[in-house]
GROMACS .gro file of C-alpha atoms in nm:
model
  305
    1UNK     CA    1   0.256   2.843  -0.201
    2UNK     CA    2   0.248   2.733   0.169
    3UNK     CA    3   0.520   2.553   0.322
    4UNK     CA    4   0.477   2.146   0.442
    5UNK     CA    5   0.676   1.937   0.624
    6UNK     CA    6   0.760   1.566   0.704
    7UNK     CA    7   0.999   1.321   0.753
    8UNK     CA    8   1.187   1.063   0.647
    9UNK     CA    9   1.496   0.802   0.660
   10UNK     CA   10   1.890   0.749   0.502
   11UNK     CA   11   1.838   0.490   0.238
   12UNK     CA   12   2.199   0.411   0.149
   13UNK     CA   13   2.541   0.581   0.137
   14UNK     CA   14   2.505   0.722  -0.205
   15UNK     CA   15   2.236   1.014  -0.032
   16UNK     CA   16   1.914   0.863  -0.129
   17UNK     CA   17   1.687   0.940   0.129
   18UNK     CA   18   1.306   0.797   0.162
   19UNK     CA   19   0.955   0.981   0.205
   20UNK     CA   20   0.627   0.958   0.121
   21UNK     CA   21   0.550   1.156  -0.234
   22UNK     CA   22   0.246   1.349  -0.082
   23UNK     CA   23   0.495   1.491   0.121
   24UNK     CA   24   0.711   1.662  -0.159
   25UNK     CA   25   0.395   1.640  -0.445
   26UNK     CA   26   0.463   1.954  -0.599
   27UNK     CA   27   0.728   2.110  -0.411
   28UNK     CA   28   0.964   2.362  -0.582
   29UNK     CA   29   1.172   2.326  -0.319
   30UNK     CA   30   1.296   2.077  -0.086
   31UNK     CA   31   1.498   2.107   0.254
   32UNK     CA   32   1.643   1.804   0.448
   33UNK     CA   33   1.757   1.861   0.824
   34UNK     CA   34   1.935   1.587   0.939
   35UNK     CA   35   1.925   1.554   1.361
   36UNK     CA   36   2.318   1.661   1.369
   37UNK     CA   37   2.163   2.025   1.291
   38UNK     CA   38   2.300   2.010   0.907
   39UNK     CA   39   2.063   2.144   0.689
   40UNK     CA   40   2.021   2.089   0.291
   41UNK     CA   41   1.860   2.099  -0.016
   42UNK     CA   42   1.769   1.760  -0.195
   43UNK     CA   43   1.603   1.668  -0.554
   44UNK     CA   44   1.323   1.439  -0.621
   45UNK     CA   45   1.482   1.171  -0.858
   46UNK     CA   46   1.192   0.902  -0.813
   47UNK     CA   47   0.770   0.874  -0.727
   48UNK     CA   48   0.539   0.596  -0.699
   49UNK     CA   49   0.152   0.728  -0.651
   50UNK     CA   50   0.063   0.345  -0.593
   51UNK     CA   51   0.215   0.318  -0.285
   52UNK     CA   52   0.305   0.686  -0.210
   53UNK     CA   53   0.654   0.681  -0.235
   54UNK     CA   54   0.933   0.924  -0.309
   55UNK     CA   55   1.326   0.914  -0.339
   56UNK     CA   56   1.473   1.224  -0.232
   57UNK     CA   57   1.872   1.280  -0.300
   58UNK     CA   58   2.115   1.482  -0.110
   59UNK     CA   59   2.447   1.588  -0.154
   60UNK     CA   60   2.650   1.573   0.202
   61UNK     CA   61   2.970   1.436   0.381
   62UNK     CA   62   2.963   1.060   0.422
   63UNK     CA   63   2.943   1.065   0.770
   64UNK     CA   64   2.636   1.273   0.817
   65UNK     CA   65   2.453   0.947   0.597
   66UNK     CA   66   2.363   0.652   0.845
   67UNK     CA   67   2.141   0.418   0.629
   68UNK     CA   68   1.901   0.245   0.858
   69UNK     CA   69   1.843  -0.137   0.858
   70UNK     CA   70   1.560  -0.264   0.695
   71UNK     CA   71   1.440  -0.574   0.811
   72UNK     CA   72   1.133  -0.807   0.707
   73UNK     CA   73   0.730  -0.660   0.704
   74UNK     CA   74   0.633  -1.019   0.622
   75UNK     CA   75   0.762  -1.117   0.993
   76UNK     CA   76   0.614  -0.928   1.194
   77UNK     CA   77   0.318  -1.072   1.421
   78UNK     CA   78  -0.029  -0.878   1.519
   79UNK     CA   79   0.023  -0.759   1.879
   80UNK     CA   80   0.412  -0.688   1.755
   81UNK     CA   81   0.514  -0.392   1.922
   82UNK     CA   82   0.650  -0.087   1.699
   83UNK     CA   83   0.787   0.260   1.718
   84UNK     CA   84   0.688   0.541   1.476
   85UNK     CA   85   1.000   0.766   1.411
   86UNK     CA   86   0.879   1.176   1.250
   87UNK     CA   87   0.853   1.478   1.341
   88UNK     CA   88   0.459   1.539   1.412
   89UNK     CA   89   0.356   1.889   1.464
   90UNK     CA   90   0.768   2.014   1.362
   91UNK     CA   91   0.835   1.846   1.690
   92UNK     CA   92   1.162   1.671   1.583
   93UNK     CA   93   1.290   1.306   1.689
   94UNK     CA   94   0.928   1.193   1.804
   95UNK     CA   95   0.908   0.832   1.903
   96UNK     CA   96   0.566   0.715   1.984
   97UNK     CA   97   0.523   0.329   2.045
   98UNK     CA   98   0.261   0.123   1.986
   99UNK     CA   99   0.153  -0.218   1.829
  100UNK     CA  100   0.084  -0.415   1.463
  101UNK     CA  101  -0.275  -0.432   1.446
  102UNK     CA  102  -0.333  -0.552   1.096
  103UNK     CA  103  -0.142  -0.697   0.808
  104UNK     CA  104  -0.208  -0.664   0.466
  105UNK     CA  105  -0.485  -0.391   0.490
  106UNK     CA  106  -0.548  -0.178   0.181
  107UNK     CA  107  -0.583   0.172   0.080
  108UNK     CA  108  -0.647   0.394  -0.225
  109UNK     CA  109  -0.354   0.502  -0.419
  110UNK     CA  110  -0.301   0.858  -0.541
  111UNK     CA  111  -0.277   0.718  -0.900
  112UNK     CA  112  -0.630   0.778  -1.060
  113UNK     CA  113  -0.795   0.457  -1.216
  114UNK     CA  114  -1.027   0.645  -1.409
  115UNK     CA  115  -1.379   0.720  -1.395
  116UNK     CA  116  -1.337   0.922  -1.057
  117UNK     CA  117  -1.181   0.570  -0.882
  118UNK     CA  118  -0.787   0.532  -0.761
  119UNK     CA  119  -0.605   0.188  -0.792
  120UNK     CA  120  -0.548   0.052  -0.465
  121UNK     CA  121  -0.237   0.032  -0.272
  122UNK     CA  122  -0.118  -0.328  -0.096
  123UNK     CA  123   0.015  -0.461   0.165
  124UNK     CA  124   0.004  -0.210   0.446
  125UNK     CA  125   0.043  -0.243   0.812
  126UNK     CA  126  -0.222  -0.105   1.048
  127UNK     CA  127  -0.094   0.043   1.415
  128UNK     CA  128  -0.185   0.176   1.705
  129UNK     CA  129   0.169   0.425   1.719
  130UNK     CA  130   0.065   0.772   1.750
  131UNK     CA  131   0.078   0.903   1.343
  132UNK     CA  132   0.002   1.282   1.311
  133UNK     CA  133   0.076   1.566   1.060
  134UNK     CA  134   0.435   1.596   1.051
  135UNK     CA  135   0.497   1.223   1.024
  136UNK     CA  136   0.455   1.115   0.666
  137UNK     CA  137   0.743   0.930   0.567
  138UNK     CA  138   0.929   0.843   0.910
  139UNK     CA  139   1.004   0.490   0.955
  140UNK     CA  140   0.827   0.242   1.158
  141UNK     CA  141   1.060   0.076   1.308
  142UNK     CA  142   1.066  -0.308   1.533
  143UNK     CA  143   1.262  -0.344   1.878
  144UNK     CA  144   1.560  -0.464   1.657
  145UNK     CA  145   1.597  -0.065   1.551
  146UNK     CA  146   1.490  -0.215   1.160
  147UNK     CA  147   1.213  -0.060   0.921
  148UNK     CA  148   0.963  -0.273   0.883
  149UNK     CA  149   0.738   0.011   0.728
  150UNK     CA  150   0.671   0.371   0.662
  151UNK     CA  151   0.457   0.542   0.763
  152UNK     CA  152   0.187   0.715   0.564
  153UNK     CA  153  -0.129   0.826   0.682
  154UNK     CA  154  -0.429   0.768   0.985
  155UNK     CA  155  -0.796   0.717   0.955
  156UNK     CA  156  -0.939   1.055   1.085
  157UNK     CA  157  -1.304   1.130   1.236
  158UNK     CA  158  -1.252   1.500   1.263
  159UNK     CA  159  -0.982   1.815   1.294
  160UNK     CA  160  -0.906   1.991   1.552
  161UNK     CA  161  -0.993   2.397   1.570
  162UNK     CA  162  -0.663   2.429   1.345
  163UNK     CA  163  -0.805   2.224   1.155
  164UNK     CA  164  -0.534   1.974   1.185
  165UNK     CA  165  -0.656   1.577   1.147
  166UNK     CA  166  -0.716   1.419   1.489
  167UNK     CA  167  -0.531   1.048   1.562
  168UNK     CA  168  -0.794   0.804   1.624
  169UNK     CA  169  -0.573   0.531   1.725
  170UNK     CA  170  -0.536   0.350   1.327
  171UNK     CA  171  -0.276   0.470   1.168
  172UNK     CA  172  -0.150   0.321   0.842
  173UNK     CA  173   0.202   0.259   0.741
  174UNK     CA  174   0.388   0.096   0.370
  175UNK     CA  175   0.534  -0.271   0.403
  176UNK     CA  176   0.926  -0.256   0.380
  177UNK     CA  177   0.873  -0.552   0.172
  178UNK     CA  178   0.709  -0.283  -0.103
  179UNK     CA  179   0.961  -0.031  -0.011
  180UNK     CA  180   1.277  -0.318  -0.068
  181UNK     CA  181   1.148  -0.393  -0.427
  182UNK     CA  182   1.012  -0.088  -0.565
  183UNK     CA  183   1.258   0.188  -0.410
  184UNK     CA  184   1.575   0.030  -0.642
  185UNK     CA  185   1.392   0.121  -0.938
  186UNK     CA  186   1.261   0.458  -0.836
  187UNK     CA  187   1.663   0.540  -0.795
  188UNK     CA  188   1.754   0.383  -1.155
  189UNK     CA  189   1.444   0.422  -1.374
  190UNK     CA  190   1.247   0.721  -1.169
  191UNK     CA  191   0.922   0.495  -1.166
  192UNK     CA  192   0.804   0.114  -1.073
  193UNK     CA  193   0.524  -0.037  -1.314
  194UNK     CA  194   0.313  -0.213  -1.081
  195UNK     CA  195   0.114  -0.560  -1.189
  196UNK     CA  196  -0.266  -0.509  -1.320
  197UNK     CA  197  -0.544  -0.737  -1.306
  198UNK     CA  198  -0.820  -0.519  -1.401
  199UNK     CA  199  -1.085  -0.648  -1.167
  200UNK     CA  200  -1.274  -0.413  -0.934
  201UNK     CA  201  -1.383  -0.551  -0.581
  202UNK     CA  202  -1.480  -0.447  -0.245
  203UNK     CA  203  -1.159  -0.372  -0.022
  204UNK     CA  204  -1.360  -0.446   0.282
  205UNK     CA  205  -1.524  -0.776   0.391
  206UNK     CA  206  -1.888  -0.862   0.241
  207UNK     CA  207  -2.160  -0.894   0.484
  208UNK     CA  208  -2.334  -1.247   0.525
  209UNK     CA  209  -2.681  -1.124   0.315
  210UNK     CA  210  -2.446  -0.982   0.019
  211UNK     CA  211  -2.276  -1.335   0.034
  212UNK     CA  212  -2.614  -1.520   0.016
  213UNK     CA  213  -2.707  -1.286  -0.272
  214UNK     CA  214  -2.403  -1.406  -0.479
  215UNK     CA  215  -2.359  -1.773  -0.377
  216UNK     CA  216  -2.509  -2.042  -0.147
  217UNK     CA  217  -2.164  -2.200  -0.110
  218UNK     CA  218  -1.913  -1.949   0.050
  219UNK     CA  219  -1.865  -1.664   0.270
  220UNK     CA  220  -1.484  -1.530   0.190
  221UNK     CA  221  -1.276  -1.482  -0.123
  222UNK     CA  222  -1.267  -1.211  -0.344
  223UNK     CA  223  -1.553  -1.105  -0.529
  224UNK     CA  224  -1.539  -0.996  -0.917
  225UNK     CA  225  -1.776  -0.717  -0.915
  226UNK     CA  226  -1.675  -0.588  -1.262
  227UNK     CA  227  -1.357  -0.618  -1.499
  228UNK     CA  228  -1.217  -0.391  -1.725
  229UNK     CA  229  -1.337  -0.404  -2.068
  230UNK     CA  230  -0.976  -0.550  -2.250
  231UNK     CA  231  -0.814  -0.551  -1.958
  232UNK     CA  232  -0.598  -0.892  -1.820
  233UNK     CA  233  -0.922  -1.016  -1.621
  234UNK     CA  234  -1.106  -1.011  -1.889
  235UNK     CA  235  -0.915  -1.146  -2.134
  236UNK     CA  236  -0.833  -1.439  -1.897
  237UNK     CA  237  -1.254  -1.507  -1.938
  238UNK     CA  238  -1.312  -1.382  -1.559
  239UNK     CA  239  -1.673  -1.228  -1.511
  240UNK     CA  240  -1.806  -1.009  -1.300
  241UNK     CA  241  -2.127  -0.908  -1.178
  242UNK     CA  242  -2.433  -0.822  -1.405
  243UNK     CA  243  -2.746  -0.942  -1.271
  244UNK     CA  244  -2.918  -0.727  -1.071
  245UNK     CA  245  -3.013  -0.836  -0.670
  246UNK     CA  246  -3.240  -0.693  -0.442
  247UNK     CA  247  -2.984  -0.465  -0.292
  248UNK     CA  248  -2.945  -0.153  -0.498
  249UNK     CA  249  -2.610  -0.120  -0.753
  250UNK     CA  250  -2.479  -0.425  -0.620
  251UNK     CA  251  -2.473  -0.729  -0.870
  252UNK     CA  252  -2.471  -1.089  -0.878
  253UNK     CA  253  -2.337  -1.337  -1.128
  254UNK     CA  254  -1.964  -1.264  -1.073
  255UNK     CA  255  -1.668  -1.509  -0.981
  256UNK     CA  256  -1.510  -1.568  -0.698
  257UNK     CA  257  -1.129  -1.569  -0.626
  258UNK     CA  258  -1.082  -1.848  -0.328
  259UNK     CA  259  -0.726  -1.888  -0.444
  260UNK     CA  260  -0.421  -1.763  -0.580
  261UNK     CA  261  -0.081  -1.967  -0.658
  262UNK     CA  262  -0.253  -2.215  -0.452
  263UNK     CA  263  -0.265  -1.953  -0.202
  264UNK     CA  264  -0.599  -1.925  -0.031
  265UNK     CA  265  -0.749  -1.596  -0.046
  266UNK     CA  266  -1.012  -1.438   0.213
  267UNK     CA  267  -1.047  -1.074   0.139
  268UNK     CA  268  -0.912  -0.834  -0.143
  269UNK     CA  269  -0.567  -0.746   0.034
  270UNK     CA  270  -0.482  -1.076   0.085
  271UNK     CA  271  -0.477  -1.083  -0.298
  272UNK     CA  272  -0.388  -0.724  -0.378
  273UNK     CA  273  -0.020  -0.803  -0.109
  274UNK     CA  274   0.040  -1.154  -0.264
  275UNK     CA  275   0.080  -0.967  -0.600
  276UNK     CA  276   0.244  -0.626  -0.517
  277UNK     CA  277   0.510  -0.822  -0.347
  278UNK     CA  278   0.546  -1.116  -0.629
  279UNK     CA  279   0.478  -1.039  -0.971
  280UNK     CA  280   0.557  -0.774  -1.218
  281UNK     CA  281   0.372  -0.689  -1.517
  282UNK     CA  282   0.412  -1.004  -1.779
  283UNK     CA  283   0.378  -1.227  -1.544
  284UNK     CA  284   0.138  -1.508  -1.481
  285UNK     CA  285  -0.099  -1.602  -1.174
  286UNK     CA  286  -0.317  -1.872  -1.157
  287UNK     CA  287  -0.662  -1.851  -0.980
  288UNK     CA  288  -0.875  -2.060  -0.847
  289UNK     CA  289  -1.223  -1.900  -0.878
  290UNK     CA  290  -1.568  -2.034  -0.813
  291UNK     CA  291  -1.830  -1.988  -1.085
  292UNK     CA  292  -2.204  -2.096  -1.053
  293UNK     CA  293  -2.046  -2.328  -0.792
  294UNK     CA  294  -1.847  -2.482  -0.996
  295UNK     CA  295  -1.460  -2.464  -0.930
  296UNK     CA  296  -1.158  -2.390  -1.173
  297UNK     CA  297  -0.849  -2.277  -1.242
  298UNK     CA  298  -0.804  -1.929  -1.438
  299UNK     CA  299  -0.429  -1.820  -1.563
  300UNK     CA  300  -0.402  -1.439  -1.639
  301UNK     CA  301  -0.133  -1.248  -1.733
  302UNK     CA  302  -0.107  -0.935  -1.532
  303UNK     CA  303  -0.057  -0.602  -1.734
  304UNK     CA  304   0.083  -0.252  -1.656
  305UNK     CA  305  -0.109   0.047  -1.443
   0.00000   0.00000   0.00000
């Protein structure tokens, strides 16, 4: 087994430190360095694969833990300029600047879904701060010196000759919002059961013909292109696609989610972040969907991944 490294941040005073859980998946072995040069072992005592999060905890004096503030993800502003805290390439204390270029993006989880698909993972924050190798699980941090994310992984076009992923300038980081409600749990219960709705749709935006092949009446929400057979969506009566278009394997015939709450809905995240940071399993959304041009109102009860 090779050795891996990455970073990450002092949760609280009782040693709980934060990471991402690709960046101890499968260790037998962890060490925490702390930038006062004290160096120790810690234990895994919580994951999440849905958002890629792991609770590490250490046993050290109480003055080498300095919790860091954590302030609000659902504040921040496009154009909002952040700093990305890790140690890329082992080179400690990095702190490359940059700027919020998205909200509410989305990205495959590393919990499998079945049939060779992931779940998806909400609410994350696209930037411009140089992310490399090395810093997976560092905070990304405002001008106020609080976490508003961390940070987790960058969209890639090639490796170098090391074979090392080369920065293309979109790197992708966790909401703190996510972090605030799900790391509590991963340090009493070990886990966090995350809301399901058991639709599939496209995490990117639909192009104008696909639109025209579904519906003559919009060009944004979030379209059903299947449910899961006895899953939430479907027992709620929401449809998906069946009828076959002119564009092969993609289907008409589904509904569209223009609305959630009352909350207007443009693209899958939008829906995917209103969720991960409301509900919990048991609980019940209302939708506003358009079917065959006609609209109404759909209540589901979200289940369990």
């Amino acid at each position: 087994q090779g050795n891996g490294s990455g970073s990450g941040f002092v949760y609280d005073k009782s040693g709980h430190i934060i990471t991402n859980y690709h960046v101890v998946e499968g260790a037998k072995s962890i060490e925490v360095d702390f930038a006062s040069g004290i160096k120790t072992t810690g234990k895994i005592i919580g994951t999440d694969l849905d958002s890629d999060l792991a609770v590490i905890e250490v046993k050290v004096a109480e003055n080498e833990l300095k919790p860091l503030m954590l302030g609000d993800s659902e504040a921040l502003k496009v154009g909002q300029t952040v700093i990305a805290l890790g140690n890329p390439f082992g080179l400690s204390g990095t702190m490359p600047r940059g700027i919020v270029s998205a909200k509410g993006r989305t990205l495959e989880s590393i919990r499998p879904a079945g049939n060779n698909s992931f779940f998806s993972s909400g609410d994350i924050i696209q930037t411009d701060a140089s992310i490399n190798p090395g810093n997976s699980g560092g905070p990304l941090l405002n001008l106020a010196g609080e976490v508003i994310g961390i940070n987790r992984a960058i969209r890639t076009s090639g490796t170098t000759i090391e074979g090392e992923a080369v920065n293309s300038g979109i790197g992708y980081a966790i909401s703190i919002n996510i972090v605030k409600r799900v790391v509590p749990f991963l340090i009493s219960e070990g886990k966090y059961d995350y809301p399901l709705m058991g639709i599939s749709s496209s995490s990117t935006d639909l192009t104008l013909s696909q639109w025209e092949l579904i519906n003559d009446t919009v060009t944004s929400g979030v379209y059903v292109m299947s449910v899961t057979p006895g899953g939430p969506a479907e027992q709620a009566g929401l449809i998906g696609g069946t009828q076959a278009t002119e564009l092969q394997g993609f289907y008409s015939g589904g509904d569209i989610i223009i609305a959630v709450d009352g909350l207007p809905v443009k693209v899958y995240g939008d829906l995917i972040s209103y969720i991960f940071k409301n509900k919990s399993p048991g609980d019940v959304i209302t939708m506003t969907i358009l079917r065959n041009g006609q609209q109404k109102e759909v209540n589901l009860t979200l289940g369990s991944r």
